[in-house]
Coordinates of N, CA and C in Angstrom, one line a residue:
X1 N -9.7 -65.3 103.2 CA -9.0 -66.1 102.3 C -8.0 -67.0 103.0
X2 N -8.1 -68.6 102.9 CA -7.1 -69.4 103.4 C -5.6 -69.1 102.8
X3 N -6.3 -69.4 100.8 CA -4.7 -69.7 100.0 C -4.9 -69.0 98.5
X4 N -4.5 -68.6 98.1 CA -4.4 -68.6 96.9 C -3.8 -68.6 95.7
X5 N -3.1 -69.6 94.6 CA -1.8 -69.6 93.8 C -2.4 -69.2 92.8
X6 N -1.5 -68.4 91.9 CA -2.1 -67.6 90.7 C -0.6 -67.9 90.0
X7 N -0.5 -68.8 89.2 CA 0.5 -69.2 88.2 C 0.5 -68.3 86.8
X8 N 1.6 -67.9 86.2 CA 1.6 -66.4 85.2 C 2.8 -67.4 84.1
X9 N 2.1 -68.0 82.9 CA 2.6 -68.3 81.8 C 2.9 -67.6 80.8
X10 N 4.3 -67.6 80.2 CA 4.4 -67.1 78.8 C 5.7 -67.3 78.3
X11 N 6.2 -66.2 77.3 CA 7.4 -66.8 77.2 C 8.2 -64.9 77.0
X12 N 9.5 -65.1 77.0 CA 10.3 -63.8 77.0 C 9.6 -62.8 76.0
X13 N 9.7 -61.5 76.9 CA 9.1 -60.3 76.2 C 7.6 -60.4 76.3
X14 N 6.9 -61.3 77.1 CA 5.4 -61.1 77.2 C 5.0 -60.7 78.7
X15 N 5.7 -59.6 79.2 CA 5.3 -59.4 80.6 C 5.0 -60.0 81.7
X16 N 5.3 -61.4 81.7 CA 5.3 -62.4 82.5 C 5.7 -61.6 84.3
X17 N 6.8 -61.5 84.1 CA 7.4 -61.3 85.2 C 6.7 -60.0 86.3
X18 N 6.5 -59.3 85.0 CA 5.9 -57.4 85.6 C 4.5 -58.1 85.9
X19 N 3.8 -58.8 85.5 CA 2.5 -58.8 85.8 C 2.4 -60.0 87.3
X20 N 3.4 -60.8 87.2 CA 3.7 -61.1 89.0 C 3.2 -60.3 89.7
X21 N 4.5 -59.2 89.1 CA 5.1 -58.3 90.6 C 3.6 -57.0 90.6
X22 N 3.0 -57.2 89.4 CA 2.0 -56.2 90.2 C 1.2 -56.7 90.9
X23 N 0.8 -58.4 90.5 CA -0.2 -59.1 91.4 C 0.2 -59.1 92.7
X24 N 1.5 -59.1 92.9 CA 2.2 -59.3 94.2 C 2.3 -57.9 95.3
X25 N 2.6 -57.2 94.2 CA 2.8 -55.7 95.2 C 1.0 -55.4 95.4
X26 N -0.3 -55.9 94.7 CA -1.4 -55.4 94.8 C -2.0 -56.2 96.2
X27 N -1.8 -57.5 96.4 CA -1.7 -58.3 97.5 C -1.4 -57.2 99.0
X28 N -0.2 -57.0 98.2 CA 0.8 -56.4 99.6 C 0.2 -55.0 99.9
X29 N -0.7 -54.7 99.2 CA -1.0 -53.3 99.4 C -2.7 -53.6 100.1
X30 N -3.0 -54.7 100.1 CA -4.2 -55.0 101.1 C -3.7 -55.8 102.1
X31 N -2.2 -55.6 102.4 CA -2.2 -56.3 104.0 C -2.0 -57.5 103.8
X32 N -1.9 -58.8 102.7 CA -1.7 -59.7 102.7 C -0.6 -60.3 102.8
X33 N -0.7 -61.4 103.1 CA 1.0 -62.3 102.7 C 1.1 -62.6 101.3
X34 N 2.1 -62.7 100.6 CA 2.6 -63.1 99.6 C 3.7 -63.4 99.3
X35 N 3.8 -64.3 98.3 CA 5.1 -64.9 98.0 C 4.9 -64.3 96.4
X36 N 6.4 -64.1 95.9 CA 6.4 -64.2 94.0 C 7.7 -64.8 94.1
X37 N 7.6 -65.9 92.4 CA 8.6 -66.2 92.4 C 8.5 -66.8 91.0
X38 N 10.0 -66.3 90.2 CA 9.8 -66.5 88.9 C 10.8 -67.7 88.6
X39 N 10.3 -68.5 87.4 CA 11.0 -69.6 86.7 C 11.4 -69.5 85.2
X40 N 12.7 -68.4 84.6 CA 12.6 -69.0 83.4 C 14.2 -69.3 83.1
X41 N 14.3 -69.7 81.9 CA 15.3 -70.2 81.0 C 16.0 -69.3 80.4
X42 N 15.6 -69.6 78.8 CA 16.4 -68.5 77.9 C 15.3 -67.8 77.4
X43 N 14.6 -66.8 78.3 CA 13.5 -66.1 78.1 C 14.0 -64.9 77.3
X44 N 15.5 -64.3 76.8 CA 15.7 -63.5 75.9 C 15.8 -64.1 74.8
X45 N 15.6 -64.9 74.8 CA 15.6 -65.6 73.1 C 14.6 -66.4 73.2
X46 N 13.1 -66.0 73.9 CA 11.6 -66.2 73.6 C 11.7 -67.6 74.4
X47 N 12.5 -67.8 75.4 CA 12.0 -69.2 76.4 C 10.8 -68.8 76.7
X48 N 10.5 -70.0 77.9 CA 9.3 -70.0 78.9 C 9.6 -69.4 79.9
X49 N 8.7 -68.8 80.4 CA 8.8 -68.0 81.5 C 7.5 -68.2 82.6
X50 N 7.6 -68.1 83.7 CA 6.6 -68.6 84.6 C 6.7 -67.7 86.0
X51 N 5.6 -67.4 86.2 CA 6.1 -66.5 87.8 C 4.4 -66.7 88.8
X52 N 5.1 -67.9 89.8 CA 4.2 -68.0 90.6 C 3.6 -66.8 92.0
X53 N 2.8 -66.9 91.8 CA 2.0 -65.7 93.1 C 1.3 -66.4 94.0
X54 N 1.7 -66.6 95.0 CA 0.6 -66.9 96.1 C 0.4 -66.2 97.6
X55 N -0.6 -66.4 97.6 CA -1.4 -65.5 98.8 C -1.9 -66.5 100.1
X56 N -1.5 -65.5 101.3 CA -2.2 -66.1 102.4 C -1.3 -67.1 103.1
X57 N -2.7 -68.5 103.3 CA -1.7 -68.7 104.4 C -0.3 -70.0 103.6
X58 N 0.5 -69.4 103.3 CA 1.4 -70.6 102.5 C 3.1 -70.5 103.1
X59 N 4.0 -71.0 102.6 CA 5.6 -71.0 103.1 C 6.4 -71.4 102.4
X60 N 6.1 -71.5 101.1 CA 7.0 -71.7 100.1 C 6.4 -71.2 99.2
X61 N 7.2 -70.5 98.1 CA 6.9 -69.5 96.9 C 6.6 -70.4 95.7
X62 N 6.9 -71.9 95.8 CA 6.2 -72.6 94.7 C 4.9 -73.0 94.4
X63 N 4.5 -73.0 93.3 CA 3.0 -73.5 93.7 C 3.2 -75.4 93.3
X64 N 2.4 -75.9 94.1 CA 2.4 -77.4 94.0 C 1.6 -77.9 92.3
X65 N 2.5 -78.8 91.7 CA 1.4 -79.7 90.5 C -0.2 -79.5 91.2
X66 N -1.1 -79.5 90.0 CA -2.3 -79.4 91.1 C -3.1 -78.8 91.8
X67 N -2.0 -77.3 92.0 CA -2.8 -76.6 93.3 C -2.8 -75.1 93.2
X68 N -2.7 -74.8 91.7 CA -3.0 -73.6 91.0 C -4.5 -72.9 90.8
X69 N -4.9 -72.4 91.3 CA -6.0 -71.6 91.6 C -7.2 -70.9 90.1
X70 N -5.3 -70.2 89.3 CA -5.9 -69.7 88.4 C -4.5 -69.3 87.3
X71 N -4.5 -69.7 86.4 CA -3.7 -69.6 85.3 C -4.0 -68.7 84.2
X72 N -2.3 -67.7 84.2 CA -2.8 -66.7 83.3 C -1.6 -66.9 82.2
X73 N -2.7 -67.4 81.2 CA -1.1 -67.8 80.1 C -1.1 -66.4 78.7
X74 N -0.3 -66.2 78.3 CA 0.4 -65.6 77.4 C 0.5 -66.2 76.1
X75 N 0.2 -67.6 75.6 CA 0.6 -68.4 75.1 C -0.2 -69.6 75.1
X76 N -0.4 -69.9 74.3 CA -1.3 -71.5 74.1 C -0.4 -72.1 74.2
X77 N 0.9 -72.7 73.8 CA 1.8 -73.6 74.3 C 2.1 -73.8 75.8
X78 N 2.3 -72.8 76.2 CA 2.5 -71.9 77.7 C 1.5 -72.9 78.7
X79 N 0.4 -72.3 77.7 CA -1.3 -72.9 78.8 C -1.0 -74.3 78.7
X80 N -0.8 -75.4 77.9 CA -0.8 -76.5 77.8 C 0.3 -77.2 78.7
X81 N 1.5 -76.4 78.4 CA 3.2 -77.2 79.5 C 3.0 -77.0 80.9
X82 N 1.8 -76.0 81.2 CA 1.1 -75.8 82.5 C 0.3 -76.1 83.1
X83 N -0.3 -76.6 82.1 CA -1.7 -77.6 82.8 C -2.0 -78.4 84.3
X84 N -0.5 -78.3 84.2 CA -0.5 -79.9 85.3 C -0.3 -79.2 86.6
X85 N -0.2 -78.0 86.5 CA -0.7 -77.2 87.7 C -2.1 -76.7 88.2
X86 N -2.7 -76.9 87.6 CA -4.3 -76.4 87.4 C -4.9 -77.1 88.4
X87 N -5.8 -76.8 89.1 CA -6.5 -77.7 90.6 C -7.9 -77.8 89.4
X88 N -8.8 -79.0 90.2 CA -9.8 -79.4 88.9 C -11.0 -78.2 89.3
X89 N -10.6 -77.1 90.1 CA -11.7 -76.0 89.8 C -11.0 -75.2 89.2
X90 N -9.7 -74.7 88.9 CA -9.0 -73.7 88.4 C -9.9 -73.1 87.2
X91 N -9.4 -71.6 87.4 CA -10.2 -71.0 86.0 C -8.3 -70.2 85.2
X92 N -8.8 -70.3 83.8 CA -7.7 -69.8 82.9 C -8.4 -68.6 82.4
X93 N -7.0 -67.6 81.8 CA -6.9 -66.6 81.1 C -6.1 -66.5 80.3
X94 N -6.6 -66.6 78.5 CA -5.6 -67.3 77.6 C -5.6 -66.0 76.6
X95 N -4.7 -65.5 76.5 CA -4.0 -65.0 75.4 C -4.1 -65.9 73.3
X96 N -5.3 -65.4 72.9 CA -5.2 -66.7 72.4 C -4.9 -67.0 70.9
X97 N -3.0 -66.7 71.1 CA -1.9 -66.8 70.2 C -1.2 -67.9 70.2
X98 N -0.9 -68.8 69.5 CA 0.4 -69.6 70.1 C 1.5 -69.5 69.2
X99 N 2.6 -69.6 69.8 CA 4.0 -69.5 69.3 C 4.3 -70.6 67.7
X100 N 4.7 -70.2 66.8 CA 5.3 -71.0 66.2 C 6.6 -71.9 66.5
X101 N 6.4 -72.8 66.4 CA 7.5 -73.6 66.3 C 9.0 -73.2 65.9
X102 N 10.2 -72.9 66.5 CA 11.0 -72.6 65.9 C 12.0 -73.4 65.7
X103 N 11.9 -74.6 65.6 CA 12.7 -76.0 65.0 C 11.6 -76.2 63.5
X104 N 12.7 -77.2 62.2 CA 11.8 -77.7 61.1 C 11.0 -78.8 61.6
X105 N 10.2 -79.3 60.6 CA 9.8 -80.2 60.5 C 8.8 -80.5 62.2
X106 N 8.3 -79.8 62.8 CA 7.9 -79.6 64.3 C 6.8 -78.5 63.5
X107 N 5.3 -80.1 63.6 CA 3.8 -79.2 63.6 C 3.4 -78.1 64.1
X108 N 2.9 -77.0 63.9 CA 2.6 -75.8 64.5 C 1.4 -76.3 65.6
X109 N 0.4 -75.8 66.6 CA -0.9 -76.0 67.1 C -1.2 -75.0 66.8
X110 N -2.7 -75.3 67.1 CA -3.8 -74.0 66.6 C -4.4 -73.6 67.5
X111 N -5.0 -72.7 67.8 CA -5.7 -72.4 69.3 C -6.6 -73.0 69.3
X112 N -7.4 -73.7 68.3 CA -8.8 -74.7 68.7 C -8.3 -76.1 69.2
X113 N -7.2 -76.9 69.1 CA -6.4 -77.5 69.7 C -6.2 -77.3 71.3
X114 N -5.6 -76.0 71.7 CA -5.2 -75.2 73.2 C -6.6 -75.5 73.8
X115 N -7.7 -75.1 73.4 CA -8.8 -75.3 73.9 C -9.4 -76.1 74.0
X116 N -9.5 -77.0 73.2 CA -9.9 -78.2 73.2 C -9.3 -79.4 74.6
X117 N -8.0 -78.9 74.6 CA -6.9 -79.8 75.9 C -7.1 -79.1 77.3
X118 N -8.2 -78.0 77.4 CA -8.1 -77.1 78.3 C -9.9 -77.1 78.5
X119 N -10.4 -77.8 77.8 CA -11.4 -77.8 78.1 C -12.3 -78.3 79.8
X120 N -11.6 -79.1 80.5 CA -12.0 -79.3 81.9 C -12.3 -78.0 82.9
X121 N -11.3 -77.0 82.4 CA -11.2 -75.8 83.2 C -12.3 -74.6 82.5
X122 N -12.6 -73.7 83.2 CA -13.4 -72.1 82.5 C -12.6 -71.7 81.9
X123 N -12.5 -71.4 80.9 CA -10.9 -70.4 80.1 C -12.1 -69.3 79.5
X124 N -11.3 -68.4 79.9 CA -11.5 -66.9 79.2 C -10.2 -66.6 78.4
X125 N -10.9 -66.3 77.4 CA -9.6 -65.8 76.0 C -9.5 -63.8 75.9
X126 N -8.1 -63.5 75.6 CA -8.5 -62.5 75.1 C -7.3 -62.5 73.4
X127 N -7.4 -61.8 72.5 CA -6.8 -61.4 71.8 C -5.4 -60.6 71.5
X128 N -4.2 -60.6 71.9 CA -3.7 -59.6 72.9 C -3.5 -59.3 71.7
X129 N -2.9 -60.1 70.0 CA -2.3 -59.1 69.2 C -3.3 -58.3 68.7
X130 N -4.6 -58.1 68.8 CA -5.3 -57.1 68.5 C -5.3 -55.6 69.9
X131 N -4.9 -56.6 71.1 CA -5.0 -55.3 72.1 C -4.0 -54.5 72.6
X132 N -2.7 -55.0 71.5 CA -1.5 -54.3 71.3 C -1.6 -53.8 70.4
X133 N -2.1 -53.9 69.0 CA -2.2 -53.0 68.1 C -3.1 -51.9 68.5
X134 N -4.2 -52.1 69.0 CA -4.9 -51.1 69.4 C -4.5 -50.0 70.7
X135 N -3.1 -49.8 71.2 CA -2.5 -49.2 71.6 C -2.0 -49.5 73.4
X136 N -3.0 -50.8 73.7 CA -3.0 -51.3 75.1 C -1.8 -52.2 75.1
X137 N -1.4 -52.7 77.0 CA -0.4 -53.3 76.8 C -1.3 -55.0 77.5
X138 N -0.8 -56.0 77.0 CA -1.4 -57.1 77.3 C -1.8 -57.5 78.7
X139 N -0.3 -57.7 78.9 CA -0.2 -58.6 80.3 C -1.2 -57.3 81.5
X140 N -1.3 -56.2 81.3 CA -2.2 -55.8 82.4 C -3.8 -55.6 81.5
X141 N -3.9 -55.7 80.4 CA -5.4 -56.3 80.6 C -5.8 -57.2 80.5
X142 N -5.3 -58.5 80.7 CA -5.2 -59.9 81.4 C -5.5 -59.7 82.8
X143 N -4.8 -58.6 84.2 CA -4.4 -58.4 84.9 C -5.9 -57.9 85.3
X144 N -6.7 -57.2 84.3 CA -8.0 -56.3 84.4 C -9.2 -57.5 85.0
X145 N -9.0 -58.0 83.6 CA -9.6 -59.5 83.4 C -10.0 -60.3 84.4
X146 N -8.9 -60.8 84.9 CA -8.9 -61.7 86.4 C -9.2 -60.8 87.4
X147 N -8.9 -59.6 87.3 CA -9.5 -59.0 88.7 C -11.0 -59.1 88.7
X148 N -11.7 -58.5 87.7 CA -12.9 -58.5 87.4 C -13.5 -60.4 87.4
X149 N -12.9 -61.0 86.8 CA -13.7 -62.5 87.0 C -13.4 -63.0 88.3
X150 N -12.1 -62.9 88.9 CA -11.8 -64.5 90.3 C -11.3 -62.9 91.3
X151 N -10.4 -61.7 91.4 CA -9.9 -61.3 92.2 C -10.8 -59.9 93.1
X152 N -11.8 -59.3 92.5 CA -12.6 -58.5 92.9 C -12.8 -59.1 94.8
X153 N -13.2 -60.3 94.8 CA -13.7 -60.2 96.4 C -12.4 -60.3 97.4
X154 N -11.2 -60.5 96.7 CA -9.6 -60.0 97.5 C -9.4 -58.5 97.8
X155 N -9.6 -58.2 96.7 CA -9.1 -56.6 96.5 C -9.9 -55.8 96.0
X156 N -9.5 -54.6 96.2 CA -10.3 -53.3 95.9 C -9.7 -53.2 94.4
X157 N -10.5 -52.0 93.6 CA -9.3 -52.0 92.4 C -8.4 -50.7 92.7
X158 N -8.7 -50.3 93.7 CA -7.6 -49.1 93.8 C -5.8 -50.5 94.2
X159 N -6.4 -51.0 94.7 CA -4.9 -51.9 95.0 C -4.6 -52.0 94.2
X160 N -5.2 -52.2 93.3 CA -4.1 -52.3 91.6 C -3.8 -50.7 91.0
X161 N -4.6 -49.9 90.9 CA -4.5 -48.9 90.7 C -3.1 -48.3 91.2
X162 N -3.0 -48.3 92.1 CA -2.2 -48.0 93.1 C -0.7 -48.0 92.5
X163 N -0.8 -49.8 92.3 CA 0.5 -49.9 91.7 C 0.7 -50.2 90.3
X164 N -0.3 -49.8 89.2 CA 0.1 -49.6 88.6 C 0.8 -48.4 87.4
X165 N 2.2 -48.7 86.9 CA 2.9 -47.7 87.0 C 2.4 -46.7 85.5
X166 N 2.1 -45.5 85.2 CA 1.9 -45.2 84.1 C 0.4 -44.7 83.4
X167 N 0.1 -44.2 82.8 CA -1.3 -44.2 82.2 C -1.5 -44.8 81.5
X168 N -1.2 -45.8 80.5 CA -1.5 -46.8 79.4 C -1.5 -48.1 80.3
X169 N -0.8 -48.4 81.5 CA -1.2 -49.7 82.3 C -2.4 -49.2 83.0
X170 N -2.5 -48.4 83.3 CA -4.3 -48.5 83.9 C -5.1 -48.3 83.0
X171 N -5.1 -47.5 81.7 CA -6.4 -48.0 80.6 C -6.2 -49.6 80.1
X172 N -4.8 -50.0 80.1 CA -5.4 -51.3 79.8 C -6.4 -52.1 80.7
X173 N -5.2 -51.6 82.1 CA -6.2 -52.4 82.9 C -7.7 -52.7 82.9
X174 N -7.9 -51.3 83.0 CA -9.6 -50.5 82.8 C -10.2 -51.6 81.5
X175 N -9.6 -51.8 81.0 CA -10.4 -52.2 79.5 C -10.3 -53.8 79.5
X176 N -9.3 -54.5 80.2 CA -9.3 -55.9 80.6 C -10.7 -56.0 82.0
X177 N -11.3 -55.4 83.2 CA -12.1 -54.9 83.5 C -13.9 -55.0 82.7
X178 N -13.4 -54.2 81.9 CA -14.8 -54.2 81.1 C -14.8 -55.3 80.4
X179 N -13.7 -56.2 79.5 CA -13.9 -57.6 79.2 C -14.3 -58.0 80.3
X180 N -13.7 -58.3 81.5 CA -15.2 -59.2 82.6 C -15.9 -59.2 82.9
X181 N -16.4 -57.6 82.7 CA -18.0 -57.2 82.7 C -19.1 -57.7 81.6
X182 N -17.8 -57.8 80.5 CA -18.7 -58.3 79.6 C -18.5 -60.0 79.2
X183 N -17.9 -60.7 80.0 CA -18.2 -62.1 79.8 C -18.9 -62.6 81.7
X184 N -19.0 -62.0 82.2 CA -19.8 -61.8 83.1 C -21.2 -62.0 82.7
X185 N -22.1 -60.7 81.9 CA -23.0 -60.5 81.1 C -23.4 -61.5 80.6
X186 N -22.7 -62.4 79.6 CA -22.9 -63.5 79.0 C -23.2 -64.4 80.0
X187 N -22.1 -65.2 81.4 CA -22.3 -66.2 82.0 C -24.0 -66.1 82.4
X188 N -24.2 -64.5 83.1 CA -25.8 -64.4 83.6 C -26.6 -64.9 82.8
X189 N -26.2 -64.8 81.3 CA -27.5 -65.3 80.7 C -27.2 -66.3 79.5
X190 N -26.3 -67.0 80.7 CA -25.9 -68.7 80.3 C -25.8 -68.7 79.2
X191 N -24.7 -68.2 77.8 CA -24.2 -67.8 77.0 C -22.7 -68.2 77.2
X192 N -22.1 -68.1 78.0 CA -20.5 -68.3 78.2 C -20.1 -69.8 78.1
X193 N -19.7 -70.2 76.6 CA -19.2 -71.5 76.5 C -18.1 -72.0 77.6

């Protein structure tokens, strides 16, 4: 591997940051270089939050407009204020909620909208408020997800394993995983919109 930027969208309280630092400490646990480095605001009162990851051969922790590999948003608003990082082979992983508006009179979007503006790129969606109700935590089966679709030929999954902290972060993980397997399945038999 030359390079790799993995850009991590959301907004406060969506694991943004923790799911960096496991991409980053899973990197570092196969020997790689990496940089993490996070951007937000007023993320306790539900700002944007952003935490770039890159791998290999790089020297600065930001990732360039452009030259994002792979985007993992939290947020359909999130996905779209980020776009303009996206390189024209980037693949996404969408969370696929978006925030309400918290000013009046300011249109809500819909996620057939998010997708529609995201359409140039592969987006894979998952559901997270169904995969929090059902007892999983989001941001690491997102984390499952991407391993299984773009990060498998980096890393082993024990590297993630490794570092991740807890037994409910590795079933999620495990179960973001099996969503790859199963949109995997699909792409083979040219089924994957």
């Amino acid at each position: 591997m030359d390079r790799l930027n993995i850009l991590i969208a959301g907004i406060g309280g969506q694991g943004v940051v923790t799911a960096g630092k496991i991409l980053a400490e899973a990197f570092h646990e196969k020997g790689l270089t990496v940089f993490e480095s996070e951007t937000h605001g007023l993320s306790q009162r539900g700002g944007a939050v952003t935490t770039h990851v890159r791998v290999g051969n790089v020297n600065v922790p930001l990732i360039p407009k452009g030259g994002a590999d792979i985007l993992i948003a939290m947020d359909g608003i999130e996905a779209l204020r980020n776009a303009s990082y996206l390189s024209t082979d980037a693949k996404v992983f969408l969370n696929e909620s978006v925030k309400l508006p918290s000013l009046p009179n300011v249109k809500p979007v819909s996620i057939s909208y998010v997708l529609e503006n995201l359409r140039p790129w592969r987006t894979y969606t998952l559901d997270c408020e169904q995969i929090v109700r059902d007892g999983y935590r989001c941001n690491t089966v997102i984390l499952g997800l991407v391993y299984e679709i773009s990060l498998r030929k980096y890393l082993d999954i024990n590297d993630f394993i490794k570092v991740l902290r807890g037994p409910t972060n590795v079933k999620s993980f495990m179960l973001g995983v099996q969503r790859g397997k199963y949109y995997e399945s699909l792409a083979a038999m040219d089924r994957l919109v």
